[in-house]
Coordinates of C-alpha atoms and ligand atoms in Angstrom, one line a residue:
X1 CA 190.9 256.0 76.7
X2 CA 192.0 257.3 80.2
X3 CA 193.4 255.5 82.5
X4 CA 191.2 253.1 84.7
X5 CA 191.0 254.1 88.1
X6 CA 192.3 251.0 90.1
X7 CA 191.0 250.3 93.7
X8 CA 193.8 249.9 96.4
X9 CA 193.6 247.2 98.6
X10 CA 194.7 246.4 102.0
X11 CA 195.6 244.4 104.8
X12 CA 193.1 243.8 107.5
X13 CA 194.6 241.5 110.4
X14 CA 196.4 239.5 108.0
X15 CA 194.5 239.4 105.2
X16 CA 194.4 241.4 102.0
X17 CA 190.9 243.1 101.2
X18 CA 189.9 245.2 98.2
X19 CA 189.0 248.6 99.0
X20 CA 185.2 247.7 98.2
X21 CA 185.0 245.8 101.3
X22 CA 184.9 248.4 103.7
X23 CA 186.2 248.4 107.4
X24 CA 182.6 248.9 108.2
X25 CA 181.9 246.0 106.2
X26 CA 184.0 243.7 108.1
X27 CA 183.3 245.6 111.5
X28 CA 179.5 244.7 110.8
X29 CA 180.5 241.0 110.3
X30 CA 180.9 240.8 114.1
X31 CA 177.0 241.4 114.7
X32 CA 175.6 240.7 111.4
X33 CA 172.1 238.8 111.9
X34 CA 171.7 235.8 110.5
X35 CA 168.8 234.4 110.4
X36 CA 167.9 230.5 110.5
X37 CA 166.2 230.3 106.8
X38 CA 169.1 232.3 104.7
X39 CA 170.4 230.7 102.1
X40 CA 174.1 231.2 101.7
X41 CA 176.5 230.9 98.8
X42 CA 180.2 230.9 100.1
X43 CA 183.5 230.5 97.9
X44 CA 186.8 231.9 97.2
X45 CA 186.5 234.5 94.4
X46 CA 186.3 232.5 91.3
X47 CA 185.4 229.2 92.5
X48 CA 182.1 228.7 90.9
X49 CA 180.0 231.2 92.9
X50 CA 178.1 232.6 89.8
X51 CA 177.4 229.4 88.5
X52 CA 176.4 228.1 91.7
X53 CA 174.2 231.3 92.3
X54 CA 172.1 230.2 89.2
X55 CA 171.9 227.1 90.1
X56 CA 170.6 227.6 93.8
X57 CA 168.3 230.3 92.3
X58 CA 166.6 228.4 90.1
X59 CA 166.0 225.4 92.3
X60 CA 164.7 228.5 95.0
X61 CA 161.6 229.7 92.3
X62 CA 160.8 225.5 91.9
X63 CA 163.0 225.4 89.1
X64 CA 161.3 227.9 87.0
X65 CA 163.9 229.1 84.8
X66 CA 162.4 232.2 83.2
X67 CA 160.9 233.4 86.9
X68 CA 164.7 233.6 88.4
X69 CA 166.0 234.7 85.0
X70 CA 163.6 237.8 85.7
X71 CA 166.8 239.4 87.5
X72 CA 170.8 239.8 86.6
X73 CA 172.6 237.6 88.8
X74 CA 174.1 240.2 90.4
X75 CA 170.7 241.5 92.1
X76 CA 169.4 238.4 93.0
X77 CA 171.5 237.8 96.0
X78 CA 173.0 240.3 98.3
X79 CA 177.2 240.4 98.0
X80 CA 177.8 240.9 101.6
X81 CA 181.0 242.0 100.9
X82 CA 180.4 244.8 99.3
X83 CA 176.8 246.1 100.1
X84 CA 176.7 250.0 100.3
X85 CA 176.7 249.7 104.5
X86 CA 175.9 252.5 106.4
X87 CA 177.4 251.6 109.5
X88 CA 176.0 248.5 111.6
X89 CA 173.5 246.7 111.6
X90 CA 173.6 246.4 107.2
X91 CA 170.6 248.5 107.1
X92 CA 169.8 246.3 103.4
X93 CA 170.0 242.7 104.3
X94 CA 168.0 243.9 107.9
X95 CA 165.1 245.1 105.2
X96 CA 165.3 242.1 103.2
X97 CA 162.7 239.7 103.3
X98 CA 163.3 235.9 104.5
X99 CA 164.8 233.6 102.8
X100 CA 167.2 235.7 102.3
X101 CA 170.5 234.8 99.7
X102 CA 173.6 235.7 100.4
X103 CA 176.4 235.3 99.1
X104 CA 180.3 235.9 100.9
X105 CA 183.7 235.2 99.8
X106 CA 184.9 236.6 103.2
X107 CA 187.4 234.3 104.9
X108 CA 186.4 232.4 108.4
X109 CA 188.9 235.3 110.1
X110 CA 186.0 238.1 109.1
X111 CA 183.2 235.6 108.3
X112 CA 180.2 236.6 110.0
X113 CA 180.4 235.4 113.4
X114 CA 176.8 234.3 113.9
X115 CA 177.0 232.1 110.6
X116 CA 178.4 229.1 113.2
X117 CA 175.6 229.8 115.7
X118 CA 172.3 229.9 113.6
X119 CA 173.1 227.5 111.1
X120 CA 171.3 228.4 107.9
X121 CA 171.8 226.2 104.1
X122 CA 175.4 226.9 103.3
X123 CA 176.6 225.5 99.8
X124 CA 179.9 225.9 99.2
X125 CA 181.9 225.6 96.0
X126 CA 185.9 225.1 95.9
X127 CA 187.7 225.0 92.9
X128 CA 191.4 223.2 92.5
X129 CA 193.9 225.8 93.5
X130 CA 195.6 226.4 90.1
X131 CA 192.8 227.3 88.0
X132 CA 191.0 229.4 90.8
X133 CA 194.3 231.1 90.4
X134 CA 194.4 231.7 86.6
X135 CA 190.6 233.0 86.9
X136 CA 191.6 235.4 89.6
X137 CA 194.1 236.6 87.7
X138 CA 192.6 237.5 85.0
X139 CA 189.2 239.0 86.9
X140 CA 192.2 241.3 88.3
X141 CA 192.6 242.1 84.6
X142 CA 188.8 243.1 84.3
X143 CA 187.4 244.2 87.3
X144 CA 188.5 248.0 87.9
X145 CA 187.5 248.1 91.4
X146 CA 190.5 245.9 91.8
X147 CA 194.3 246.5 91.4
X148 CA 196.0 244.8 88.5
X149 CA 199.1 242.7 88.7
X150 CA 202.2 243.6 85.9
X151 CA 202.4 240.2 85.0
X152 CA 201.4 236.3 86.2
X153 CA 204.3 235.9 87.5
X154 CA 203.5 238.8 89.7
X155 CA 200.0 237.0 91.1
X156 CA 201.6 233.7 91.6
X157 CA 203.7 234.5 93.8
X158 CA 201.3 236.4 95.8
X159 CA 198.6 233.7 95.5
X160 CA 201.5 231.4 97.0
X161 CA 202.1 234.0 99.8
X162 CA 198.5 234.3 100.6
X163 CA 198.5 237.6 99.7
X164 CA 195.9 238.3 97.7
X165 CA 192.4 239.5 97.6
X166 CA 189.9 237.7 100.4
X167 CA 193.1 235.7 102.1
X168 CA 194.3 232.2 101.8
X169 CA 193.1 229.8 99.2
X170 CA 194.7 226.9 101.6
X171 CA 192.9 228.3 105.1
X172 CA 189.3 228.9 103.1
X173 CA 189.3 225.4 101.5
X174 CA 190.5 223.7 104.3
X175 CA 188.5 225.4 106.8
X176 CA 185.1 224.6 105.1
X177 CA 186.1 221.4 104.3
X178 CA 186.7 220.7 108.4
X179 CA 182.7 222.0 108.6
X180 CA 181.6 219.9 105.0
X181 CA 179.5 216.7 107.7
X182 CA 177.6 219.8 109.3
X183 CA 174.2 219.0 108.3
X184 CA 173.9 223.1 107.2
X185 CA 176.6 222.4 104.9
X186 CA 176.7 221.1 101.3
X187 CA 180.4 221.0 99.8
X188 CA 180.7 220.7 96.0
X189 CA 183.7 221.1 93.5
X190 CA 183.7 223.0 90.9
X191 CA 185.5 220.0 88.7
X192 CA 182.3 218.0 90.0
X193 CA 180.2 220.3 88.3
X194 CA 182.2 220.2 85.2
X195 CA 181.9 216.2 85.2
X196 CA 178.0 215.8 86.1
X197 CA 176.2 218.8 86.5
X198 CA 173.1 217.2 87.1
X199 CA 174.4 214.9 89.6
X200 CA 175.5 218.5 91.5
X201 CA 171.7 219.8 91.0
X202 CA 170.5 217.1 92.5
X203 CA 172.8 217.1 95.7
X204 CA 172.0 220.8 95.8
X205 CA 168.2 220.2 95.4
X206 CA 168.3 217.5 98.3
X207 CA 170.0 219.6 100.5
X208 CA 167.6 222.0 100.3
X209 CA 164.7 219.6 100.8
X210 CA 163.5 220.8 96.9
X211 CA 162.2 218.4 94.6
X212 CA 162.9 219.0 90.6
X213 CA 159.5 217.9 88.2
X214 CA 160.0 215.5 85.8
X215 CA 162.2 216.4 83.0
X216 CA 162.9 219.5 84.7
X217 CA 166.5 218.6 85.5
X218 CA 167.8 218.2 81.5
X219 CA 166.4 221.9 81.3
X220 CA 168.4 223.4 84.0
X221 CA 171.6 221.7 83.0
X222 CA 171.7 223.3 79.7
X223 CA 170.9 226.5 81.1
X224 CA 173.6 226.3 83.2
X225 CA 176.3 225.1 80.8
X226 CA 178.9 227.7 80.3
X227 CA 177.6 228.5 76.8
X228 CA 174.8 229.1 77.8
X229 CA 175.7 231.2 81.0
X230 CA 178.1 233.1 78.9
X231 CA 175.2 234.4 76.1
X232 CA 172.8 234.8 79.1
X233 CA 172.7 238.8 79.7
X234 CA 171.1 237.9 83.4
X235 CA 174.6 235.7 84.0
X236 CA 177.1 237.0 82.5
X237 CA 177.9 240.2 84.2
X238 CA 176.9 242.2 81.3
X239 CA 175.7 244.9 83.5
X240 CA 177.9 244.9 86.0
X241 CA 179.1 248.5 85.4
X242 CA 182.8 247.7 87.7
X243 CA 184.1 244.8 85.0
X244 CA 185.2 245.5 82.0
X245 CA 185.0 242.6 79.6
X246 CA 187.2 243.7 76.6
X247 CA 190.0 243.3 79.2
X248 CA 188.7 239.7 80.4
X249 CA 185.4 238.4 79.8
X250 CA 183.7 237.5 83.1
X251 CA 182.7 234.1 81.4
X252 CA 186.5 233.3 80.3
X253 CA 186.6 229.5 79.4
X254 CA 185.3 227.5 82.2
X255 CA 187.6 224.6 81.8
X256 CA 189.3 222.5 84.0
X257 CA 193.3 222.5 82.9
X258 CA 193.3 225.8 82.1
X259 CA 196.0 226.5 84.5
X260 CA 198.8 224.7 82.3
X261 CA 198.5 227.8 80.1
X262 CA 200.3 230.1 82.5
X263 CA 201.9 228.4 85.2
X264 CA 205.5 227.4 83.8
X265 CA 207.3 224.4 84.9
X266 CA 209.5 225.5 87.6
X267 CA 205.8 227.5 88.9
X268 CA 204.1 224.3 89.1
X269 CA 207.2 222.5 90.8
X270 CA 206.9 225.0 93.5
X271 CA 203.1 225.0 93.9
X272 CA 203.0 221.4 94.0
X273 CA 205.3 221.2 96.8
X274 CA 203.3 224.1 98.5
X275 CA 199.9 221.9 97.8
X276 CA 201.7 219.0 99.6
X277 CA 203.0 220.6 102.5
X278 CA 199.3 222.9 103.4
X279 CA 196.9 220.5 102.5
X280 CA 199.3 218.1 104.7
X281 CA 196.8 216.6 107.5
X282 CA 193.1 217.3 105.6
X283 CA 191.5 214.8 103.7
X284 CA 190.6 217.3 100.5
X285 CA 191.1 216.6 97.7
X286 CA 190.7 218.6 94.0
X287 CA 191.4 217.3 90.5
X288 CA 194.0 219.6 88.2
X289 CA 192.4 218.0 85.0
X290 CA 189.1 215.9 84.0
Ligands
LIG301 S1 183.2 235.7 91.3 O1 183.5 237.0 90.7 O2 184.1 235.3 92.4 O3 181.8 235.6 91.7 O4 183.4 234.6 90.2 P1 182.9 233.1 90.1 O5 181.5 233.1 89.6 O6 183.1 232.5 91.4 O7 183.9 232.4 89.1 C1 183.9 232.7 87.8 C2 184.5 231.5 87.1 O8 183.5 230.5 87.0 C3 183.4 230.2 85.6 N1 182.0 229.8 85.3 C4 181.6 228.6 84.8 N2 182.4 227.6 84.4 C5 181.8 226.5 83.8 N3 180.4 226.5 83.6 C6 179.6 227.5 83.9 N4 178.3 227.5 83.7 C7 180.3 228.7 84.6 N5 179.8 229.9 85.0 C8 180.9 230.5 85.5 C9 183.8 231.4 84.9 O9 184.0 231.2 83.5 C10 185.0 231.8 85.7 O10 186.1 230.9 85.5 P2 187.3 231.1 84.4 O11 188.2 230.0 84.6 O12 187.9 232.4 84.6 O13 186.6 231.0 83.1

């Protein structure tokens, strides 16, 4: 095989961007229109966003399964961070019709600046620090539009620098946690998810002002189990021509604890402290293992 063509990323005012998301991308952010009715999905990478996505969609087509199955994943919301832009205004969300969904992993620094001002539905999902780690890791493995990392050991410490791909785990969480009483915003863990998925739906559903029919619920929460998500060809990245999944499947495990399969001792010792000291002053709070 030849060799995979790996994207190079860079910094933008502090933060480290893969080249996918353009400078035009992020200059665009600062005029983006949002509009009042969106319906936004916002995470760091590997939080839950697909998972979420599903969820949200289904729930959006009055949780008729086989309607939002219709589409892969991948083309039923628009990935702000990496639409093909020409330059501003992003000529495909402006043709898009309303609701729009969207989904962002930008950080607040380059988060589009009208998002505060109009207000539409934001859920987002955040994920314990560790695992969103591990998972990000390995996507590095299997996504070649990104760079790969030598080793864990290598990604650790540049996770714990906040120098990786779409910023700060620490400044994301924290910062949407500040916003999580806005009545726009819906905040949900992805280790909630793992322990009472249809608890989740149902927050999600409410938040939206959706209803779910009778007996409706037990049918979405097995179509969204991982097992299922992972055999689904609409969820499971199948088509998405960028990751290659003999490297890392885009479904991986979907466990909570996997993190205790690569970080060592001394690595946890350090994160811990790091935890301790960033998270120092916010009331958030993740679970490392169900
Ligand atoms: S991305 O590329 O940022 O949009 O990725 P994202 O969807 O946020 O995260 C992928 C991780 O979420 C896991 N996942 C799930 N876990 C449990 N149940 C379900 N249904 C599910 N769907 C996706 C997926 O396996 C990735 O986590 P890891 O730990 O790598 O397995």
């Amino acid at each position: 095989m030849p060799p995979v063509q790996r994207g190079i990323d860079r910094i933008v005012d502090g933060v480290r961007h893969p080249w996918v998301t353009t400078d035009e991308i992020l200059e665009a952010m600062k005029t983006f229109e949002v509009r009042t009715d969106d319906i936004w999905v916002i995470t760091y990478p590997k939080a839950g966003t697909t998972w979420m996505q599903e969820i949200v969609s289904i729930l959006y087509h009055g949780c008729d399964i086989q309607k939002a199955d219709e589409i892969s994943i991948l083309k039923r919301f628009l990935f702000l961070d990496q639409q093909k832009t020409d330059v501003p205004p992003h000529n495909e969300a402006m043709r898009m019709p309303s609701p729009r969904l969207i989904k962002t992993h930008l950080p607040p620094k380059h988060m589009a600046k009208q998002l505060i001002i109009k207000k539409p539905k934001i859920v987002y999902v955040g994920r314990n620090p560790k695992d969103n780690a591990v998972s990000l890791y390995n996507f590095h493995r299997a996504n070649t539009y990104l760079r790969t990392y030598e080793t864990w050991d290598e990604f650790f410490d540049a996770f714990c620098a906040d120098d990786v791909i779409d910023g700060s785990w620490f400044d994301m969480n924290i910062y949407w946690w500040s916003l999580r009483n806005e009545e726009n915003v819906l905040f949900i863990k992805y280790e909630d998810m793992r322990k009472d998925l249809a608890s989740v739906i149902e927050r999600v559903s409410k938040f939206f002002g959706w209803s779910i029919p009778d007996k409706k619920l037990q049918d979405i929460v097995k179509h969204c189990t991982f097992d299922s998500m992972k055999k689904n060809p609409k969820t499971n990245f199948s088509d998405c021509e960028n990751i290659d999944q003999s490297l890392s499947a885009f479904m991986r495990k979907g466990e909570v604890g996997d993190w205790k399969n690569y970080f060592t001792k001394a690595q946890n010792a350090k994160f811990d402290k790091l935890y301790a000291d960033r998270m120092k002053g916010s009331s958030l709070v993740f679970e490392f293992e169900l």
